[in-house]
Amino acid sequence: MKKKRVAILGSTGSIGLNALKVIERLEDHFEVVTLSAFNNVDTLVGQIKKFWPRNVALSSERIPELRRLFGKRVKFFDVAEDLPHLASAKEVDVVILAVTGAAALGPFLSAAQAGKVIAPANKEALVMAGDVIVSEARRAGASIVPVDSEQSAIFQCLAGQDRAFLKKVHLTASGGALRKVAASRHDRLSVREILRHPRWRMGAKITVDSATLMNKGFEVIEAMRLFGLSVEEVNVVIHPEAIIHSMVEMVDGALLAQLGLPDMRLPIQYALTYPQRLPTGLRPLDLTEFKSLTFEKPDTGKFPALALAYYAARKGGTLPAVLNAADEVAVEAFLKGRIRFTDIFRIAEKVVMAHKTVSSASLEDIRYADACARFNAVAAIKVIE
Amino acid sequence: MKKKRVAILGSTGSIGLNALKVIERLEDHFEVVTLSAFNNVDTLVGQIKKFWPRNVALSSERIPELRRLFGKRVKFFDVAEDLPHLASAKEVDVVILAVTGAAALGPFLSAAQAGKVIAPANKEALVMAGDVIVSEARRAGASIVPVDSEQSAIFQCLAGQDRAFLKKVHLTASGGALRKVAASRHDRLSVREILRHPRWRMGAKITVDSATLMNKGFEVIEAMRLFGLSVEEVNVVIHPEAIIHSMVEMVDGALLAQLGLPDMRLPIQYALTYPQRLPTGLRPLDLTEFKSLTFEKPDTGKFPALALAYYAARKGGTLPAVLNAADEVAVEAFLKGRIRFTDIFRIAEKVVMAHKTVSSASLEDIRYADACARFNAVAAIKVIE
């Protein structure tokens, strides 16, 4: 069997590390041809020595020292410039898109236009410009197999189902770190308290977004784009045990669900092996080990970010990109101790409400809205400080 | 759209009644061409007046009075003789096989040989002679779309999945009426106590089989036949809320599940509309209404019938038919007050252990083993009385 050639963009983050673990186990099936990282050069050097990719992208000022280390055996590229080129390169079959933030937009789009199999772990690109990306992917025959556990679950449930009979999808949410913390305490929460997620170990940005439920709101928008759904067709259910990864409801009322242990290696491997499956070597899920699986409606009074995301999802156009940008700036300020936890929502709301939405937005409209939103968010933070 | 022409064999039992409710709602999609009942002639007369089927089978001594009532508008047949003929008739597209007991074997086999879509609610035929039926169905291009909620769930989960990547199936079981009744009390339980099933309203025989878990044991064998699985590939999980109707586990550890409210109209309608789906008009499942979903391992010490069924499943050949026959005789004796609840298992075990299994059994071998087992079960009951 021919090995699939994999590019991992964002190889030193938690998704990248897990993807490399999966590939290491299945070395007969996959070959790493491209890696990229931003600043974590020590980890990247270790990965290069293990997987010997042909292409590596990193921040340009660190390139000379790596060239000295690896000589001509590896080609080095500028992570700020060259990801779109690397994502569409002929020698790549599958692109694992684990770059964080808006930086994923360029490589996502170029991989879509090149007809690759794309495994996005990044939400931002789909939230910002999902319509554009998905229509380019369709035109070029690219497959998008999401890595996010919720979107992967929906993707797996819909495989083989006639989409004409889909009624809606139910995204499950663990509820984040603050499910049991009273809203009155939210403005006094420290960064450390927020970063203590009960189920998933992830990067700092997404862990904060999980605490506000903004992350789930982004997933609502992402699901709309990935599966061609209206905002009414995407429902959120709090499911603290994070065992049911999401569900689809068919027109006859049948629910189809995908369940598993909360381990990112499962959806990553599925995206890599799709449309096939291979053993993971992980302990199988035994439902009898759980006392019970529970479900709640999300409390949008306590977590207003989810309602704000639904608002942006309903308006569409440039507004999801604006929400994404404002949230990114605000979360960064929170992580640096410049604003309180509850200010994240306040800033996002302020920027979203001030924006004049452009419908059927072009990529240029989206980039412009994104830049304005960042500017406005920074200004809003200065007012608070 | 051309209406699907439906034969409902066993139209006055709980499956038959629900099937007619489904068809009544979807009268633009379905046409009832055949009904059959055994003794419940009053109900049958009402059904004839409502649906005007062309063919009706019932017990022969009641035919003359119905002929007088309906004249030439309806053709009457002998339920003991003519079901195989009616199940394979040219004017039938879908056969709902809701006949109870071994009587389903003939019409099931003949519908399979005629290449029909068969919606079996009957377990016994598949338990007795599943290998023969399924291979005949495959040869003639018949589809078997199970109506049993558990098998329907597995069928729905596997639709569109490559079977090469299936690892095992997990049949869920509500646990029956005795899940919380100590084993020491089982021998004193009355028929009325046993017939109080917590989740599903069904016929008396199957409700007793649910209490012993023999029903789940039969489903293990049924799943093996329907989905081509070995005994090790079928697991049973107790799930008292009966919301997850069953699950499949893929080689990579992903579990796919089908969930819904416990209402037989859902799997019946799915079997009728397959491969399409239509709205049911039933209240959708809202998981947040449930406090929790729970799971336990089955206690085969307390419910030895399940272990006995696994034993018969492993041995295969004529033994599942022997277990089925012995259980049928024993349950009937229990319902008539002739033996105690715990005697059902004792009799089934005795008859099973005395049987010399014929492997790769022909239909003749199976029928002979069935007859002997009934004879031996009757004898065993006489010893107890």
mmCIF file of C-alpha atoms in Angstrom, chain A residues 18-296:
data_model
loop_
_atom_site.group_PDB
_atom_site.id
_atom_site.type_symbol
_atom_site.label_atom_id
_atom_site.label_comp_id
_atom_site.label_asym_id
_atom_site.label_seq_id
_atom_site.Cartn_x
_atom_site.Cartn_y
_atom_site.Cartn_z
ATOM 1 C CA ASN A 18 -0.913 13.801 18.965
ATOM 2 C CA ALA A 19 -0.887 13.554 15.171
ATOM 3 C CA LEU A 20 2.788 12.583 15.270
ATOM 4 C CA LYS A 21 2.040 9.961 17.941
ATOM 5 C CA VAL A 22 -0.602 8.466 15.641
ATOM 6 C CA ILE A 23 1.746 8.493 12.660
ATOM 7 C CA GLU A 24 4.585 6.966 14.679
ATOM 8 C CA ARG A 25 2.346 3.978 15.519
ATOM 9 C CA LEU A 26 1.211 3.647 11.923
ATOM 10 C CA GLU A 27 4.497 4.284 10.169
ATOM 11 C CA ASP A 28 3.655 1.758 7.464
ATOM 12 C CA HIS A 29 0.690 3.878 6.429
ATOM 13 C CA PHE A 30 1.923 7.453 6.707
ATOM 14 C CA GLU A 31 4.949 9.534 5.891
ATOM 15 C CA VAL A 32 5.555 13.016 7.288
ATOM 16 C CA VAL A 33 6.608 15.295 4.446
ATOM 17 C CA THR A 34 6.029 18.706 6.031
ATOM 18 C CA LEU A 35 6.150 20.149 9.529
ATOM 19 C CA SER A 36 5.649 23.691 10.706
ATOM 20 C CA ALA A 37 5.925 25.481 14.005
ATOM 21 C CA PHE A 38 6.021 29.016 15.162
ATOM 22 C CA ASN A 39 8.364 29.466 18.109
ATOM 23 C CA ASN A 40 8.800 26.094 19.732
ATOM 24 C CA VAL A 41 12.037 25.327 17.907
ATOM 25 C CA ASP A 42 13.404 22.817 20.430
ATOM 26 C CA THR A 43 10.404 20.543 19.987
ATOM 27 C CA LEU A 44 10.527 21.053 16.227
ATOM 28 C CA VAL A 45 14.184 20.010 16.083
ATOM 29 C CA GLY A 46 13.309 16.795 17.900
ATOM 30 C CA GLN A 47 10.506 16.132 15.440
ATOM 31 C CA ILE A 48 12.768 16.718 12.454
ATOM 32 C CA LYS A 49 15.340 14.267 13.818
ATOM 33 C CA LYS A 50 12.643 11.638 14.256
ATOM 34 C CA PHE A 51 10.530 12.027 11.126
ATOM 35 C CA TRP A 52 12.910 13.644 8.634
ATOM 36 C CA PRO A 53 10.346 15.703 6.730
ATOM 37 C CA ARG A 54 11.367 17.211 3.415
ATOM 38 C CA ASN A 55 9.935 20.634 4.250
ATOM 39 C CA VAL A 56 9.879 22.546 7.514
ATOM 40 C CA ALA A 57 8.446 25.992 8.135
ATOM 41 C CA LEU A 58 9.295 28.130 11.145
ATOM 42 C CA SER A 59 9.769 31.749 12.034
ATOM 43 C CA SER A 60 12.334 33.204 9.667
ATOM 44 C CA GLU A 61 14.912 34.432 12.194
ATOM 45 C CA ARG A 62 15.423 30.865 13.459
ATOM 46 C CA ILE A 63 15.947 29.388 9.994
ATOM 47 C CA PRO A 64 19.731 29.995 9.737
ATOM 48 C CA GLU A 65 20.520 28.016 12.897
ATOM 49 C CA LEU A 66 18.391 25.071 11.702
ATOM 50 C CA ARG A 67 20.007 25.168 8.285
ATOM 51 C CA ARG A 68 23.370 24.807 10.028
ATOM 52 C CA LEU A 69 22.005 21.852 11.980
ATOM 53 C CA PHE A 70 20.351 19.918 9.137
ATOM 54 C CA GLY A 71 22.143 21.106 6.002
ATOM 55 C CA LYS A 72 20.498 20.208 2.716
ATOM 56 C CA ARG A 73 18.561 17.234 3.963
ATOM 57 C CA VAL A 74 15.624 19.505 4.918
ATOM 58 C CA LYS A 75 14.250 22.541 3.107
ATOM 59 C CA PHE A 76 13.306 25.436 5.367
ATOM 60 C CA PHE A 77 10.493 27.909 4.806
ATOM 61 C CA ASP A 78 9.116 31.009 6.494
ATOM 62 C CA VAL A 79 6.082 30.098 8.571
ATOM 63 C CA ALA A 80 4.612 33.579 8.122
ATOM 64 C CA GLU A 81 4.746 33.416 4.333
ATOM 65 C CA ASP A 82 5.028 29.919 2.967
ATOM 66 C CA LEU A 83 2.264 27.834 4.582
ATOM 67 C CA PRO A 84 -0.159 28.290 1.648
ATOM 68 C CA HIS A 85 2.523 27.053 -0.711
ATOM 69 C CA LEU A 86 3.397 24.075 1.516
ATOM 70 C CA ALA A 87 -0.267 23.140 2.029
ATOM 71 C CA SER A 88 -0.869 22.850 -1.698
ATOM 72 C CA ALA A 89 2.439 21.196 -2.649
ATOM 73 C CA LYS A 90 2.281 18.232 -5.005
ATOM 74 C CA GLU A 91 4.049 15.880 -2.580
ATOM 75 C CA VAL A 92 1.281 16.249 0.055
ATOM 76 C CA ASP A 93 -1.847 14.053 0.262
ATOM 77 C CA VAL A 94 -3.274 15.072 3.646
ATOM 78 C CA VAL A 95 -2.910 18.419 5.413
ATOM 79 C CA ILE A 96 -3.388 18.440 9.164
ATOM 80 C CA LEU A 97 -4.193 22.032 9.841
ATOM 81 C CA ALA A 98 -3.304 22.623 13.474
ATOM 82 C CA VAL A 99 -2.153 26.228 13.126
ATOM 83 C CA THR A 100 -3.936 28.419 15.660
ATOM 84 C CA GLY A 101 -5.903 31.534 14.908
ATOM 85 C CA ALA A 102 -6.500 33.385 11.679
ATOM 86 C CA ALA A 103 -3.101 32.268 10.359
ATOM 87 C CA ALA A 104 -4.760 29.035 9.211
ATOM 88 C CA LEU A 105 -6.893 30.833 6.648
ATOM 89 C CA GLY A 106 -4.252 31.040 3.901
ATOM 90 C CA PRO A 107 -3.047 27.416 4.014
ATOM 91 C CA PHE A 108 -6.638 26.130 4.438
ATOM 92 C CA LEU A 109 -7.790 27.940 1.333
ATOM 93 C CA SER A 110 -4.800 26.925 -0.718
ATOM 94 C CA ALA A 111 -5.113 23.253 0.323
ATOM 95 C CA ALA A 112 -8.805 23.423 -0.607
ATOM 96 C CA GLN A 113 -8.015 24.865 -4.013
ATOM 97 C CA ALA A 114 -5.402 22.157 -4.563
ATOM 98 C CA GLY A 115 -7.973 19.431 -3.852
ATOM 99 C CA LYS A 116 -6.190 17.966 -0.824
ATOM 100 C CA VAL A 117 -7.661 15.957 2.026
ATOM 101 C CA ILE A 118 -7.743 18.563 4.770
ATOM 102 C CA ALA A 119 -7.991 17.676 8.446
ATOM 103 C CA PRO A 120 -8.672 20.990 10.180
ATOM 104 C CA ALA A 121 -8.186 21.235 13.921
ATOM 105 C CA ASN A 122 -8.347 24.988 13.543
ATOM 106 C CA LYS A 123 -11.771 26.572 14.046
ATOM 107 C CA GLU A 124 -10.950 30.155 13.205
ATOM 108 C CA ALA A 125 -10.561 29.745 9.451
ATOM 109 C CA LEU A 126 -13.963 28.051 9.125
ATOM 110 C CA VAL A 127 -15.612 30.575 11.441
ATOM 111 C CA MET A 128 -14.157 33.493 9.516
ATOM 112 C CA ALA A 129 -14.460 32.294 5.959
ATOM 113 C CA GLY A 130 -16.132 28.889 6.005
ATOM 114 C CA ASP A 131 -18.422 29.652 3.089
ATOM 115 C CA VAL A 132 -15.513 30.621 0.845
ATOM 116 C CA ILE A 133 -13.338 27.686 1.929
ATOM 117 C CA VAL A 134 -16.071 25.069 1.576
ATOM 118 C CA SER A 135 -17.132 26.264 -1.844
ATOM 119 C CA GLU A 136 -13.502 26.263 -3.047
ATOM 120 C CA ALA A 137 -13.033 22.776 -1.603
ATOM 121 C CA ARG A 138 -16.145 21.545 -3.401
ATOM 122 C CA ARG A 139 -15.007 23.049 -6.672
ATOM 123 C CA ALA A 140 -11.561 21.451 -6.459
ATOM 124 C CA GLY A 141 -12.750 18.106 -5.079
ATOM 125 C CA ALA A 142 -10.984 18.547 -1.733
ATOM 126 C CA SER A 143 -12.280 16.584 1.274
ATOM 127 C CA ILE A 144 -12.564 18.264 4.661
ATOM 128 C CA VAL A 145 -12.446 15.666 7.434
ATOM 129 C CA PRO A 146 -12.637 17.584 10.699
ATOM 130 C CA VAL A 147 -10.381 16.721 13.628
ATOM 131 C CA ASP A 148 -12.356 18.518 16.289
ATOM 132 C CA SER A 149 -13.995 15.699 18.246
ATOM 133 C CA GLU A 150 -17.508 17.154 17.879
ATOM 134 C CA GLN A 151 -17.295 17.809 14.148
ATOM 135 C CA SER A 152 -15.599 14.456 13.621
ATOM 136 C CA ALA A 153 -18.512 12.787 15.419
ATOM 137 C CA ILE A 154 -21.021 14.493 13.140
ATOM 138 C CA PHE A 155 -18.936 13.625 10.113
ATOM 139 C CA GLN A 156 -18.794 9.957 11.188
ATOM 140 C CA CYS A 157 -22.540 9.838 11.920
ATOM 141 C CA LEU A 158 -23.396 11.325 8.536
ATOM 142 C CA ALA A 159 -21.083 9.029 6.572
ATOM 143 C CA GLY A 160 -23.430 6.895 4.511
ATOM 144 C CA GLN A 161 -26.597 8.711 5.568
ATOM 145 C CA ASP A 162 -28.553 10.503 2.893
ATOM 146 C CA ARG A 163 -28.245 14.176 3.842
ATOM 147 C CA ALA A 164 -31.780 14.808 2.579
ATOM 148 C CA PHE A 165 -33.025 13.076 5.739
ATOM 149 C CA LEU A 166 -30.957 15.083 8.219
ATOM 150 C CA LYS A 167 -33.030 17.276 10.518
ATOM 151 C CA LYS A 168 -30.431 18.834 12.801
ATOM 152 C CA VAL A 169 -27.191 18.209 14.628
ATOM 153 C CA HIS A 170 -26.603 18.247 18.367
ATOM 154 C CA LEU A 171 -23.157 19.414 19.413
ATOM 155 C CA THR A 172 -22.232 18.203 22.854
ATOM 156 C CA ALA A 173 -20.236 20.413 25.212
ATOM 157 C CA SER A 174 -18.512 19.341 28.385
ATOM 158 C CA GLY A 175 -19.501 22.712 29.816
ATOM 159 C CA GLY A 176 -15.957 23.905 30.420
ATOM 160 C CA ALA A 177 -14.253 24.772 33.687
ATOM 161 C CA LEU A 178 -17.092 26.946 35.013
ATOM 162 C CA ARG A 179 -20.133 24.723 34.651
ATOM 163 C CA LYS A 180 -20.468 24.541 38.420
ATOM 164 C CA VAL A 181 -19.104 27.997 39.236
ATOM 165 C CA ALA A 182 -21.774 30.614 39.988
ATOM 166 C CA ALA A 183 -21.951 33.487 37.490
ATOM 167 C CA SER A 184 -21.465 35.938 40.369
ATOM 168 C CA ARG A 185 -17.934 34.591 40.844
ATOM 169 C CA HIS A 186 -16.877 34.780 37.177
ATOM 170 C CA ASP A 187 -15.369 38.266 37.301
ATOM 171 C CA ARG A 188 -12.933 37.260 40.027
ATOM 172 C CA LEU A 189 -11.595 34.108 38.341
ATOM 173 C CA SER A 190 -7.861 33.804 37.815
ATOM 174 C CA VAL A 191 -6.170 32.574 34.657
ATOM 175 C CA ARG A 192 -5.077 29.463 36.542
ATOM 176 C CA GLU A 193 -8.632 28.598 37.538
ATOM 177 C CA ILE A 194 -9.824 29.018 33.968
ATOM 178 C CA LEU A 195 -7.114 26.826 32.517
ATOM 179 C CA ARG A 196 -8.171 23.847 34.643
ATOM 180 C CA HIS A 197 -10.425 22.150 32.039
ATOM 181 C CA PRO A 198 -12.212 19.069 33.384
ATOM 182 C CA ARG A 199 -12.014 16.804 30.300
ATOM 183 C CA TRP A 200 -9.645 17.890 27.576
ATOM 184 C CA ARG A 201 -6.034 19.064 27.761
ATOM 185 C CA MET A 202 -5.696 21.741 25.103
ATOM 186 C CA GLY A 203 -3.979 25.029 24.357
ATOM 187 C CA ALA A 204 -4.636 28.069 26.573
ATOM 188 C CA LYS A 205 -6.761 30.012 24.063
ATOM 189 C CA ILE A 206 -9.211 27.174 23.438
ATOM 190 C CA THR A 207 -9.401 26.349 27.151
ATOM 191 C CA VAL A 208 -10.476 29.926 27.905
ATOM 192 C CA ASP A 209 -12.975 29.743 25.027
ATOM 193 C CA SER A 210 -14.305 26.531 26.572
ATOM 194 C CA ALA A 211 -14.840 28.297 29.881
ATOM 195 C CA THR A 212 -16.862 31.101 28.246
ATOM 196 C CA LEU A 213 -18.597 28.591 25.895
ATOM 197 C CA MET A 214 -17.400 30.843 23.054
ATOM 198 C CA ASN A 215 -15.621 27.756 21.778
ATOM 199 C CA LYS A 216 -18.952 25.956 21.476
ATOM 200 C CA GLY A 217 -20.376 28.995 19.740
ATOM 201 C CA PHE A 218 -17.543 28.851 17.205
ATOM 202 C CA GLU A 219 -18.314 25.156 16.734
ATOM 203 C CA VAL A 220 -21.930 26.024 15.934
ATOM 204 C CA ILE A 221 -20.695 28.257 13.102
ATOM 205 C CA GLU A 222 -18.107 25.666 12.055
ATOM 206 C CA ALA A 223 -20.788 22.931 11.869
ATOM 207 C CA MET A 224 -23.004 25.228 9.772
ATOM 208 C CA ARG A 225 -20.180 25.657 7.277
ATOM 209 C CA LEU A 226 -18.893 22.082 7.268
ATOM 210 C CA PHE A 227 -22.292 20.447 6.927
ATOM 211 C CA GLY A 228 -24.282 23.138 5.117
ATOM 212 C CA LEU A 229 -26.727 23.796 7.964
ATOM 213 C CA SER A 230 -28.815 26.773 9.015
ATOM 214 C CA VAL A 231 -28.365 28.170 12.525
ATOM 215 C CA GLU A 232 -31.654 26.538 13.590
ATOM 216 C CA GLU A 233 -30.254 23.170 12.584
ATOM 217 C CA VAL A 234 -27.409 23.278 15.116
ATOM 218 C CA ASN A 235 -28.242 22.648 18.762
ATOM 219 C CA VAL A 236 -25.909 22.579 21.782
ATOM 220 C CA VAL A 237 -26.312 20.099 24.646
ATOM 221 C CA ILE A 238 -24.166 20.174 27.773
ATOM 222 C CA HIS A 239 -22.810 16.677 28.413
ATOM 223 C CA PRO A 240 -20.164 16.902 31.157
ATOM 224 C CA GLU A 241 -18.766 13.388 30.712
ATOM 225 C CA ALA A 242 -17.742 14.188 27.094
ATOM 226 C CA ILE A 243 -18.381 10.594 25.999
ATOM 227 C CA ILE A 244 -21.014 11.258 23.349
ATOM 228 C CA HIS A 245 -18.965 13.452 21.036
ATOM 229 C CA SER A 246 -21.989 14.734 19.125
ATOM 230 C CA MET A 247 -25.186 13.520 17.466
ATOM 231 C CA VAL A 248 -27.251 13.925 14.343
ATOM 232 C CA GLU A 249 -31.039 13.834 14.361
ATOM 233 C CA MET A 250 -32.747 12.445 11.266
ATOM 234 C CA VAL A 251 -36.191 13.550 10.048
ATOM 235 C CA ASP A 252 -37.817 10.454 11.552
ATOM 236 C CA GLY A 253 -36.506 11.282 15.018
ATOM 237 C CA ALA A 254 -33.694 8.717 15.032
ATOM 238 C CA LEU A 255 -30.558 10.060 16.678
ATOM 239 C CA LEU A 256 -27.184 8.764 15.565
ATOM 240 C CA ALA A 257 -24.270 9.430 17.886
ATOM 241 C CA GLN A 258 -20.554 8.822 17.988
ATOM 242 C CA LEU A 259 -19.083 7.942 21.359
ATOM 243 C CA GLY A 260 -15.560 7.432 22.587
ATOM 244 C CA LEU A 261 -13.072 8.269 25.281
ATOM 245 C CA PRO A 262 -11.974 11.917 25.225
ATOM 246 C CA ASP A 263 -8.688 11.336 23.412
ATOM 247 C CA MET A 264 -7.771 13.490 20.415
ATOM 248 C CA ARG A 265 -5.827 10.651 18.840
ATOM 249 C CA LEU A 266 -9.137 9.025 17.828
ATOM 250 C CA PRO A 267 -10.481 11.825 15.593
ATOM 251 C CA ILE A 268 -6.962 12.641 14.347
ATOM 252 C CA GLN A 269 -6.403 9.055 13.286
ATOM 253 C CA TYR A 270 -9.868 8.882 11.710
ATOM 254 C CA ALA A 271 -9.080 11.973 9.621
ATOM 255 C CA LEU A 272 -5.777 10.414 8.559
ATOM 256 C CA THR A 273 -7.165 6.983 7.674
ATOM 257 C CA TYR A 274 -10.509 8.194 6.257
ATOM 258 C CA PRO A 275 -12.385 6.611 4.505
ATOM 259 C CA GLN A 276 -10.786 3.607 6.191
ATOM 260 C CA ARG A 277 -10.232 2.864 9.848
ATOM 261 C CA LEU A 278 -7.302 1.215 11.627
ATOM 262 C CA PRO A 279 -6.838 -0.015 15.205
ATOM 263 C CA THR A 280 -5.623 2.736 17.544
ATOM 264 C CA GLY A 281 -4.092 0.614 20.264
ATOM 265 C CA LEU A 282 -6.013 2.722 22.772
ATOM 266 C CA ARG A 283 -8.110 1.222 25.563
ATOM 267 C CA PRO A 284 -11.655 0.809 24.224
ATOM 268 C CA LEU A 285 -14.524 2.716 25.796
ATOM 269 C CA ASP A 286 -16.454 0.601 28.315
ATOM 270 C CA LEU A 287 -19.685 2.409 29.129
ATOM 271 C CA THR A 288 -20.207 0.299 32.249
ATOM 272 C CA GLU A 289 -17.217 2.076 33.830
ATOM 273 C CA PHE A 290 -19.226 5.291 33.924
ATOM 274 C CA LYS A 291 -21.739 5.839 36.680
ATOM 275 C CA SER A 292 -23.904 7.749 34.250
ATOM 276 C CA LEU A 293 -24.044 10.036 31.245
ATOM 277 C CA THR A 294 -25.846 13.302 31.888
ATOM 278 C CA PHE A 295 -27.248 16.114 29.775
ATOM 279 C CA GLU A 296 -28.284 19.720 30.426
#
